[in-house]
PDB file of C-alpha atoms in Angstrom:
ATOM      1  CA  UNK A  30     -78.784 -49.570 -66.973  1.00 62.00           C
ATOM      2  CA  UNK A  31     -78.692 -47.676 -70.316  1.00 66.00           C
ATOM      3  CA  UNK A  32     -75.828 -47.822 -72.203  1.00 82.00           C
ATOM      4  CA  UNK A  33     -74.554 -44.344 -72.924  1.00 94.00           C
ATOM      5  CA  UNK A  34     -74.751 -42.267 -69.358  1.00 96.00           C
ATOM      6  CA  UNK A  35     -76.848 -39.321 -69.782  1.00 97.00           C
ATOM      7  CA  UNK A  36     -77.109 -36.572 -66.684  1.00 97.00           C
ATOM      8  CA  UNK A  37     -80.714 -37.168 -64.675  1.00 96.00           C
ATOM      9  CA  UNK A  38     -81.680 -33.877 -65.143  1.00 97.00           C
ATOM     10  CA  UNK A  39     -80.677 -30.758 -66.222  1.00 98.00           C
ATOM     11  CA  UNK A  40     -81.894 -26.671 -65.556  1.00 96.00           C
ATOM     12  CA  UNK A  41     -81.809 -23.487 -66.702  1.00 96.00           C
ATOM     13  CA  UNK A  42     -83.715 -20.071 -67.059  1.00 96.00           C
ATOM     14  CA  UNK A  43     -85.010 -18.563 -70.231  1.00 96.00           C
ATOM     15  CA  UNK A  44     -82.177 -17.047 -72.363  1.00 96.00           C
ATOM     16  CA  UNK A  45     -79.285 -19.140 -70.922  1.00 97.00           C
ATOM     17  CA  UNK A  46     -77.867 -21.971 -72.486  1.00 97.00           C
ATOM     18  CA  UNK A  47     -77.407 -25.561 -71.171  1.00 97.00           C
ATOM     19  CA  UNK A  48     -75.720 -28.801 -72.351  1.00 98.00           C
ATOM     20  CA  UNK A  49     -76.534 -32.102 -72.054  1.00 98.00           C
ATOM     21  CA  UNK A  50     -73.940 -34.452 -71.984  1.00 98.00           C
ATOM     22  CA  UNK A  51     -74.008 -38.548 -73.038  1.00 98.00           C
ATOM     23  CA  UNK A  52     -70.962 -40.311 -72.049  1.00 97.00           C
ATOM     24  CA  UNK A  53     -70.326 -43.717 -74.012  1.00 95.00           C
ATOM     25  CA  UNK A  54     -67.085 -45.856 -74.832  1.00 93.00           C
ATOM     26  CA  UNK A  55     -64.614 -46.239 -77.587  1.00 92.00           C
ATOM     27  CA  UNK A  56     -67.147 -48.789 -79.014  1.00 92.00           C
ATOM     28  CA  UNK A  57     -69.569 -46.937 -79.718  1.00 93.00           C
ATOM     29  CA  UNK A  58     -69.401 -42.794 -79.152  1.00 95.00           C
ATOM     30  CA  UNK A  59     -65.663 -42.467 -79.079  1.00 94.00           C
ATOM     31  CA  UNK A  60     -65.461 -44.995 -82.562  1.00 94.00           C
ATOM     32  CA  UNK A  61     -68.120 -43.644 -84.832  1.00 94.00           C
ATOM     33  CA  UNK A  62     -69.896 -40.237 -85.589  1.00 95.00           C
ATOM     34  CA  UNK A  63     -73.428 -41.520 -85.268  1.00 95.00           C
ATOM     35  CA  UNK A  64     -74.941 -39.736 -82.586  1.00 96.00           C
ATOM     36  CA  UNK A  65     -78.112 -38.676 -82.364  1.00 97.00           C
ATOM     37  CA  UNK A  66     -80.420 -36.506 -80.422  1.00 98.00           C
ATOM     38  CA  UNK A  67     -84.261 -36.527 -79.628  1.00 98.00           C
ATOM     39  CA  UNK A  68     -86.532 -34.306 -77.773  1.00 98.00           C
ATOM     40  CA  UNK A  69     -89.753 -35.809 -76.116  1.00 98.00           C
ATOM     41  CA  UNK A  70     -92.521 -33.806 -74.558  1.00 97.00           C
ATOM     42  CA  UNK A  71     -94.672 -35.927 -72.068  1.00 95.00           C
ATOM     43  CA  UNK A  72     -97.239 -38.423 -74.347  1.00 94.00           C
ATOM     44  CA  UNK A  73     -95.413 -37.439 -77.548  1.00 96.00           C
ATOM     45  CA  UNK A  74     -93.179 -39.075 -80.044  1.00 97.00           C
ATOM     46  CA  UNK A  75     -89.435 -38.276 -79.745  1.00 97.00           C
ATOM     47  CA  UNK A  76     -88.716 -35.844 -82.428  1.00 97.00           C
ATOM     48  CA  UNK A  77     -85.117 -35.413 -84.034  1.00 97.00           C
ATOM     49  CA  UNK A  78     -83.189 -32.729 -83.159  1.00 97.00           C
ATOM     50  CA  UNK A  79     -79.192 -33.445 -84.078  1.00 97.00           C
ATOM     51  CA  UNK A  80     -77.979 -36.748 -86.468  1.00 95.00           C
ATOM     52  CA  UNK A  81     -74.152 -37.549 -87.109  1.00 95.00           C
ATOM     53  CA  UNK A  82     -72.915 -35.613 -83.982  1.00 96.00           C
ATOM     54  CA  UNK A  83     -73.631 -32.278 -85.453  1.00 97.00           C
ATOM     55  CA  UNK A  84     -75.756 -32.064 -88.022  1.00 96.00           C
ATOM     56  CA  UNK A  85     -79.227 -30.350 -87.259  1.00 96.00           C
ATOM     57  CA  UNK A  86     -82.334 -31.327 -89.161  1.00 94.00           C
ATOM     58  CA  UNK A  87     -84.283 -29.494 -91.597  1.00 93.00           C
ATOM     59  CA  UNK A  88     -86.969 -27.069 -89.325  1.00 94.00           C
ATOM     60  CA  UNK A  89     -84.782 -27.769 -85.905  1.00 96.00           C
ATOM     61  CA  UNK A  90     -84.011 -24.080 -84.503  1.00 96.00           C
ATOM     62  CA  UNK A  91     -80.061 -23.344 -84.729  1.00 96.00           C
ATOM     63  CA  UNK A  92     -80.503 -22.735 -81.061  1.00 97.00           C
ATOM     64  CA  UNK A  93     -79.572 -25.995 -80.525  1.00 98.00           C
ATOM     65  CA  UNK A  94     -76.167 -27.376 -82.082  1.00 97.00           C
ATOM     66  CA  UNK A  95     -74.116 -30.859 -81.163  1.00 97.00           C
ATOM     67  CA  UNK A  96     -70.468 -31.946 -80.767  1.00 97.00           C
ATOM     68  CA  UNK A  97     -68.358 -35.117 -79.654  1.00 97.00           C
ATOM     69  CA  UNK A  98     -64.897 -35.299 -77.524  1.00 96.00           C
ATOM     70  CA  UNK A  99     -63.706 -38.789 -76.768  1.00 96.00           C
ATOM     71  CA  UNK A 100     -65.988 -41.256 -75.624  1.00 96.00           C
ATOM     72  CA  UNK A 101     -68.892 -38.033 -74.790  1.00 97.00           C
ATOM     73  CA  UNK A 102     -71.301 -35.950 -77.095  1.00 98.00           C
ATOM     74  CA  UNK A 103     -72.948 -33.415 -76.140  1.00 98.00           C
ATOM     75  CA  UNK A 104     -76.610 -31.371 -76.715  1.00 98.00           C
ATOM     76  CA  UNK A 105     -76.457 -27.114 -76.426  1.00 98.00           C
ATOM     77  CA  UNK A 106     -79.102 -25.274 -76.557  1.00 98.00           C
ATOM     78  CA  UNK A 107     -78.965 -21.460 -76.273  1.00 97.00           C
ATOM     79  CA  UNK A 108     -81.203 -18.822 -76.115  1.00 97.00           C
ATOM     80  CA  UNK A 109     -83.803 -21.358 -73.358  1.00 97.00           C
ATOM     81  CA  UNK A 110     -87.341 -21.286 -74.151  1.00 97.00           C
ATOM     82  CA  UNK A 111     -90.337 -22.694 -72.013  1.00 97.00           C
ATOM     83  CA  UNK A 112     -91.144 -24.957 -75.048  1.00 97.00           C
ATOM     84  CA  UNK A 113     -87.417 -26.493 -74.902  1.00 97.00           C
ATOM     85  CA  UNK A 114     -88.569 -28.115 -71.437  1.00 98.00           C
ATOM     86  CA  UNK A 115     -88.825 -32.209 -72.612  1.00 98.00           C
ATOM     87  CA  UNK A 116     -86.700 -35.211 -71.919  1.00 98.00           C
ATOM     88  CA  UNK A 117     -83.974 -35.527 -73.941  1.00 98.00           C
ATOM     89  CA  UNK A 118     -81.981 -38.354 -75.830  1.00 98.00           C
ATOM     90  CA  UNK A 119     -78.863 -39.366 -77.031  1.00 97.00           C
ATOM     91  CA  UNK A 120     -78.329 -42.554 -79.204  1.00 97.00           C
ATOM     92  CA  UNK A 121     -75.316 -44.374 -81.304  1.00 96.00           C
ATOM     93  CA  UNK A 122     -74.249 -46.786 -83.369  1.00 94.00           C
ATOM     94  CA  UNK A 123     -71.946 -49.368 -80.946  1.00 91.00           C
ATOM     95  CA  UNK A 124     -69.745 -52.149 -82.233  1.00 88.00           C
ATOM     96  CA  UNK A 125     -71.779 -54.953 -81.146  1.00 81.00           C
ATOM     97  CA  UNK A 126     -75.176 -55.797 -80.149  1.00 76.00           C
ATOM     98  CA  UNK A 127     -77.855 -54.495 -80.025  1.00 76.00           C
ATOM     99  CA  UNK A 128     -76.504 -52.106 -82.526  1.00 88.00           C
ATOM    100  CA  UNK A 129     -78.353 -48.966 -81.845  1.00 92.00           C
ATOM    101  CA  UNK A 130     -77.928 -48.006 -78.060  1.00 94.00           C
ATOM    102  CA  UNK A 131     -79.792 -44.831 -76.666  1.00 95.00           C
ATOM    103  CA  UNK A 132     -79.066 -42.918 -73.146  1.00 96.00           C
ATOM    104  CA  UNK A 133     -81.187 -43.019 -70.325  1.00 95.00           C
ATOM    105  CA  UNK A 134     -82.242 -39.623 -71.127  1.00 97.00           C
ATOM    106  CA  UNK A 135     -82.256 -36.175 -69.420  1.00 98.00           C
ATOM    107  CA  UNK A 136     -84.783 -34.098 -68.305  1.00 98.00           C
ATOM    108  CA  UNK A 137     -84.956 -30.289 -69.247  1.00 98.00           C
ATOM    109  CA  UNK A 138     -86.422 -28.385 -66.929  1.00 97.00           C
ATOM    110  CA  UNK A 139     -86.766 -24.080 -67.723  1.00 96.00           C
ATOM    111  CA  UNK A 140     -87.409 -22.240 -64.637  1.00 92.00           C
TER     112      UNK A 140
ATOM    113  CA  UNK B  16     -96.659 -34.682 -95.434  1.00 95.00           C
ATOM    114  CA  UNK B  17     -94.542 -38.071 -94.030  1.00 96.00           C
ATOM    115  CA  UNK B  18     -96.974 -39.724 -91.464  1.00 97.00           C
ATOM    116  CA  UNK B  19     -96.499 -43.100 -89.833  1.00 98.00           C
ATOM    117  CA  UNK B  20     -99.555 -44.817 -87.763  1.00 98.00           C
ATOM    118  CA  UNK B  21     -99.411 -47.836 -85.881  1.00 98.00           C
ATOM    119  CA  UNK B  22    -101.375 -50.420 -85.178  1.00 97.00           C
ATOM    120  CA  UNK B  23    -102.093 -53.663 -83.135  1.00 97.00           C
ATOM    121  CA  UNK B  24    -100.821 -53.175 -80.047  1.00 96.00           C
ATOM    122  CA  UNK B  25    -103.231 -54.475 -76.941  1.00 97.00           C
ATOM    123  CA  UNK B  26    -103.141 -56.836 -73.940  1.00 97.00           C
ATOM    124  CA  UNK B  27    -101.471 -59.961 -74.377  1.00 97.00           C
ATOM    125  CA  UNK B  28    -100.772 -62.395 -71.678  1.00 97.00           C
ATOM    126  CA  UNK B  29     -97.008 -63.984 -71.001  1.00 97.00           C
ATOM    127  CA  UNK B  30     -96.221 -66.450 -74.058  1.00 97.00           C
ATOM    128  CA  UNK B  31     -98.495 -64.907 -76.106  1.00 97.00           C
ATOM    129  CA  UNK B  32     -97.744 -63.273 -79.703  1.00 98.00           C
ATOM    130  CA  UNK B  33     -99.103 -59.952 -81.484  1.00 98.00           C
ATOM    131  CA  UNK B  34     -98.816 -58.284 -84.999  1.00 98.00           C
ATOM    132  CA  UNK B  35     -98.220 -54.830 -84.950  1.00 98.00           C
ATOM    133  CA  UNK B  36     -98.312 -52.714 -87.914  1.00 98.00           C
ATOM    134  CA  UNK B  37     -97.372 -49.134 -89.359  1.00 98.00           C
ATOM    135  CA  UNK B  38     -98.737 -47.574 -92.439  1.00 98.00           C
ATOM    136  CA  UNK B  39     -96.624 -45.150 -93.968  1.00 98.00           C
ATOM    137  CA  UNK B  40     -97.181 -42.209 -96.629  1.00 97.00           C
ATOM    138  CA  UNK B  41     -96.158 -38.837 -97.743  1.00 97.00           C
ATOM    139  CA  UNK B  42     -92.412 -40.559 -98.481  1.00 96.00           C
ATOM    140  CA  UNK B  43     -91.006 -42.827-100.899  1.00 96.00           C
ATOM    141  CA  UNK B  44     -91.190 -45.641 -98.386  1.00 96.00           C
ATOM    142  CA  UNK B  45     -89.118 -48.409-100.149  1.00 96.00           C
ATOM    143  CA  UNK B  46     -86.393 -46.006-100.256  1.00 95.00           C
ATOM    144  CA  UNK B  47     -85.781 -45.490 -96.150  1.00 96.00           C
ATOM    145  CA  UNK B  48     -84.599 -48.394 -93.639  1.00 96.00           C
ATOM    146  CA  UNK B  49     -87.276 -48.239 -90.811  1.00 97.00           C
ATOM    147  CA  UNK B  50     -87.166 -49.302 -87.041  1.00 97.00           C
ATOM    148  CA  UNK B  51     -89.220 -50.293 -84.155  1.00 98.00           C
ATOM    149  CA  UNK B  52     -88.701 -48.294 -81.335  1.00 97.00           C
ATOM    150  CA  UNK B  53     -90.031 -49.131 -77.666  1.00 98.00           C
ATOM    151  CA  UNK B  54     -90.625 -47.252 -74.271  1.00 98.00           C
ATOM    152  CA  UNK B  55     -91.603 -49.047 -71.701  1.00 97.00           C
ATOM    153  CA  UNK B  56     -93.560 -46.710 -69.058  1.00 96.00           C
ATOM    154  CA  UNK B  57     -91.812 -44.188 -67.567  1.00 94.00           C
ATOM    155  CA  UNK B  58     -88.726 -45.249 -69.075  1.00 95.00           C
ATOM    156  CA  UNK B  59     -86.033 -44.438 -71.478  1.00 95.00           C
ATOM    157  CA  UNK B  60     -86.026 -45.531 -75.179  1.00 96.00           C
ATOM    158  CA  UNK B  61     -84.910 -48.916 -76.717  1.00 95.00           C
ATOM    159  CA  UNK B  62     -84.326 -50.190 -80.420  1.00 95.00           C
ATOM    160  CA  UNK B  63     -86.162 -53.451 -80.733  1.00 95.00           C
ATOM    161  CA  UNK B  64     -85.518 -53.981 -84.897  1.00 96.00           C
ATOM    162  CA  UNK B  65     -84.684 -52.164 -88.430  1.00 95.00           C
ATOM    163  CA  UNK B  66     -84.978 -53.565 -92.243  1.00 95.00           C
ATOM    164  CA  UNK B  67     -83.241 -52.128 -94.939  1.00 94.00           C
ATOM    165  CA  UNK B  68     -85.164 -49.911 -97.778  1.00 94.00           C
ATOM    166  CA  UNK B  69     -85.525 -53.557 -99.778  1.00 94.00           C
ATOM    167  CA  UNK B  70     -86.247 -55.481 -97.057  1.00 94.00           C
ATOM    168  CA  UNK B  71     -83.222 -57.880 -97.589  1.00 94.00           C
ATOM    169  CA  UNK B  72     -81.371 -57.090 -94.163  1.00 93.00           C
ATOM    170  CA  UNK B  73     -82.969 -57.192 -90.720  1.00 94.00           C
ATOM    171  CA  UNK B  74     -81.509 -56.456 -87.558  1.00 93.00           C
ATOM    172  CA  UNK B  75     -82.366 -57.204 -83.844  1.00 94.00           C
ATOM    173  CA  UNK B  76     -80.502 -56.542 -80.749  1.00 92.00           C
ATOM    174  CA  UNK B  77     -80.218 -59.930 -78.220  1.00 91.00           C
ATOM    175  CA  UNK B  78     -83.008 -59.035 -76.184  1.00 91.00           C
ATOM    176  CA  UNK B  79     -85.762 -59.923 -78.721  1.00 95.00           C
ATOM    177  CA  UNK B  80     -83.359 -61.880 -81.356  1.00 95.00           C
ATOM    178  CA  UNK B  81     -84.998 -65.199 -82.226  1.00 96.00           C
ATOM    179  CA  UNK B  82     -88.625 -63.850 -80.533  1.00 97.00           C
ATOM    180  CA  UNK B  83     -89.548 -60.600 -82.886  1.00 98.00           C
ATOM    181  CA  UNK B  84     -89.290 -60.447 -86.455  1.00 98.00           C
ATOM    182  CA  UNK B  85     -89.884 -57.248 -88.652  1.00 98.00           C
ATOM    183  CA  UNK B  86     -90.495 -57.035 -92.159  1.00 98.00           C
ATOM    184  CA  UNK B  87     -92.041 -54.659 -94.339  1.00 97.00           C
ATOM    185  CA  UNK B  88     -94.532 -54.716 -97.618  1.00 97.00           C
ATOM    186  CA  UNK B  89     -93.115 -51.980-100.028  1.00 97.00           C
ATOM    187  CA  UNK B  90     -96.101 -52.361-102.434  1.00 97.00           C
ATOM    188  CA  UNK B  91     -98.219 -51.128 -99.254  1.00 97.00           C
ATOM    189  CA  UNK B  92     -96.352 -49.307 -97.294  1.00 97.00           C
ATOM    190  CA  UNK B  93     -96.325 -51.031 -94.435  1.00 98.00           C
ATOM    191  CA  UNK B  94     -93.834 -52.118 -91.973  1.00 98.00           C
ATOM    192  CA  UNK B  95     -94.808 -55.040 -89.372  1.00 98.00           C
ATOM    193  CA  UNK B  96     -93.699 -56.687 -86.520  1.00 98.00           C
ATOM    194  CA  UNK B  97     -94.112 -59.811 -84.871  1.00 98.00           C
ATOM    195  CA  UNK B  98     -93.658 -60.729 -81.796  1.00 98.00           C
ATOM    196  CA  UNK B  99     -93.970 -63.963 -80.099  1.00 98.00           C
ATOM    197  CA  UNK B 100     -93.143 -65.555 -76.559  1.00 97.00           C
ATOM    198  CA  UNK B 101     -94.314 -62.311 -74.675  1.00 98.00           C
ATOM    199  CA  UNK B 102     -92.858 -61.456 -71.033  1.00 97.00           C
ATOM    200  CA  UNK B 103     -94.217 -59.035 -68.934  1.00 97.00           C
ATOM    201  CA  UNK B 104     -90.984 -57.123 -69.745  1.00 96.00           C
ATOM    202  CA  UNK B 105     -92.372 -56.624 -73.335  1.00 97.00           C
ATOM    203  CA  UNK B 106     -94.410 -53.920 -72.218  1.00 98.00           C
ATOM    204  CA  UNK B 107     -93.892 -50.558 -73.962  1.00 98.00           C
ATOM    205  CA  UNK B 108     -95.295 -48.235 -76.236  1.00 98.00           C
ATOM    206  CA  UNK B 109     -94.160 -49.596 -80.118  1.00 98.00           C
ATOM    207  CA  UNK B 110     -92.932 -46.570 -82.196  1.00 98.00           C
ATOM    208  CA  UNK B 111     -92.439 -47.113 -86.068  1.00 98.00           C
ATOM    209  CA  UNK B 112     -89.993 -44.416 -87.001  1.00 97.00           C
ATOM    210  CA  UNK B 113     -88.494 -43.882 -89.956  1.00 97.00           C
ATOM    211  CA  UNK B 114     -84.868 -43.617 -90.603  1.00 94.00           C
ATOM    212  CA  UNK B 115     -82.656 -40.981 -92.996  1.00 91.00           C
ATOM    213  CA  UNK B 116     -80.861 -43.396 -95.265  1.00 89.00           C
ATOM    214  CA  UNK B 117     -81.798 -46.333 -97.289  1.00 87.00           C
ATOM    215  CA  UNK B 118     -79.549 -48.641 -94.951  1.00 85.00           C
ATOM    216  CA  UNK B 119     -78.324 -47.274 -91.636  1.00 88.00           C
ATOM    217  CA  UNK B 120     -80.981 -47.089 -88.977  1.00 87.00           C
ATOM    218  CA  UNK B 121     -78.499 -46.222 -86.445  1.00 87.00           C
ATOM    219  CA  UNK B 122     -78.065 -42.690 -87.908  1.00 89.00           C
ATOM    220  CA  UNK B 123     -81.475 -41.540 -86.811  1.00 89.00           C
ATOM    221  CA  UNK B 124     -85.177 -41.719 -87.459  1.00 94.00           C
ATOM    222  CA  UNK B 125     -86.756 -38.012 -88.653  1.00 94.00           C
ATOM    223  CA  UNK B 126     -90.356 -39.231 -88.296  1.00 96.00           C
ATOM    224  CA  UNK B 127     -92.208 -41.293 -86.219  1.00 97.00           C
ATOM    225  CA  UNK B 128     -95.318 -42.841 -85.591  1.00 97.00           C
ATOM    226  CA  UNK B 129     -97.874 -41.597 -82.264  1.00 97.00           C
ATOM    227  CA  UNK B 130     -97.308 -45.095 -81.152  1.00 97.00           C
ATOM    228  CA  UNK B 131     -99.339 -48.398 -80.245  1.00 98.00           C
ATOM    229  CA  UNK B 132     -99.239 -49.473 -76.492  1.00 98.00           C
ATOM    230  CA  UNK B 133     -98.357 -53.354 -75.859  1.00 98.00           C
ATOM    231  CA  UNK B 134     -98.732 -55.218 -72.457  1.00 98.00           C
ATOM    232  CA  UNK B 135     -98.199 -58.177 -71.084  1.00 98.00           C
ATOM    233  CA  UNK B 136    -100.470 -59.428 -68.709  1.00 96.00           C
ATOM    234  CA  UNK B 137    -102.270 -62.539 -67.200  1.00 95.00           C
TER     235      UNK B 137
END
């Protein structure tokens, strides 16, 4: 069982947006602003799409954006695209081992 | 152009140990902490180690404490880990990714390497 809860999967049509949630505690999402987010199409390398809860790479599309309440962050991405269809993944910084905890991760699916 | 490439990975049987390696360019590579990253099949991602830019601080989380150790040559840009006592529960694709800051793995990794697949078999 991962450590931050991610949704199984999630769905939407081109043009719509969706968010992804990632649901931690108040050791590690609700205590520090170190979340991250990675996007991994099937047989690739994740790639980095959102670091310290909001910020968005260099070359990342401002399609997608990020944002924390409490003990959950959260993954938008407007404007869907058939290329945006990956599994997802959220990650932090907890208190205590092992340190750097990712979700389970969530699967995008674009109709 | 940053690119990371593994190495080593292979079939192993239970108690057995393995090298893998990454070789790094197109970055200042003593500059950024780097991680190993695993995924076993059809599963989710897992942080199995990070060393600080110098190579002074190392960090593991309990399920591979005391059985992997990573380090990292700064004259070749390369970043290594060992790993000894094997389990069948080892098994996973070894990324190499490397992370934004100097020190603080957990605040992402902006490259990483295609990966080198590890298992564990008799």
């Amino acid at each position: 069982q991962s450590a931050l809860t991610q949704p199984a999967s999630v769905s939407g049509s081109p043009g719509q947006s969706i968010t992804i949630s990632c649901t931690g505690t108040n050791s590690d999402v609700g205590r520090y602003n170190y979340v991250s987010w990675y996007q991994q199409h099937p047989g690739k390398a994740p790639k980095l799409m959102m670091s310290d809860v909001s910020n968005r790479p260099s070359g990342v599309s401002n399609r997608f954006s990020g944002s924390k309440s409490g003990n959950t962050a959260s993954l938008t991405i407007s404007g869907l695209l058939a290329e945006d269809e990956a599994d997802y993944y959220c990650s932090s910084y907890t208190t205590n081992s092992p340190y750097w905890v990712f979700g389970g991760g969530t699967k995008l699916t674009v109709l | 152009e940053v690119q990371l490439v593994e190495s080593g990975g292979g079939l192993v049987q239970p108690g057995g140990s393995l090298r893998l390696s990454c070789a790094a360019s197109g970055f200042t590579f003593g500059s950024y902490v780097m991680s190993w990253v695993r995924q076993a099949p059809g599963k989710g991602l897992e942080w199995v180690s990070g060393i600080s830019g110098s190579g002074g601080s190392a960090y593991y989380p309990d399920s591979v404490k005391g059985r992997f150790t990573i380090s990292r040559d700064n004259s070749n840009n390369t970043l290594y880990l060992q790993m000894t006592s094997l389990r069948a529960e080892d098994t996973a694709v070894y990324y190499c990714a490397k992370g934004t800051t100097y020190y603080d793995f957990w605040r992402g990794s902006d490259y990483w390497g295609p990966g080198t697949l590890v298992t564990v078999s008799s």
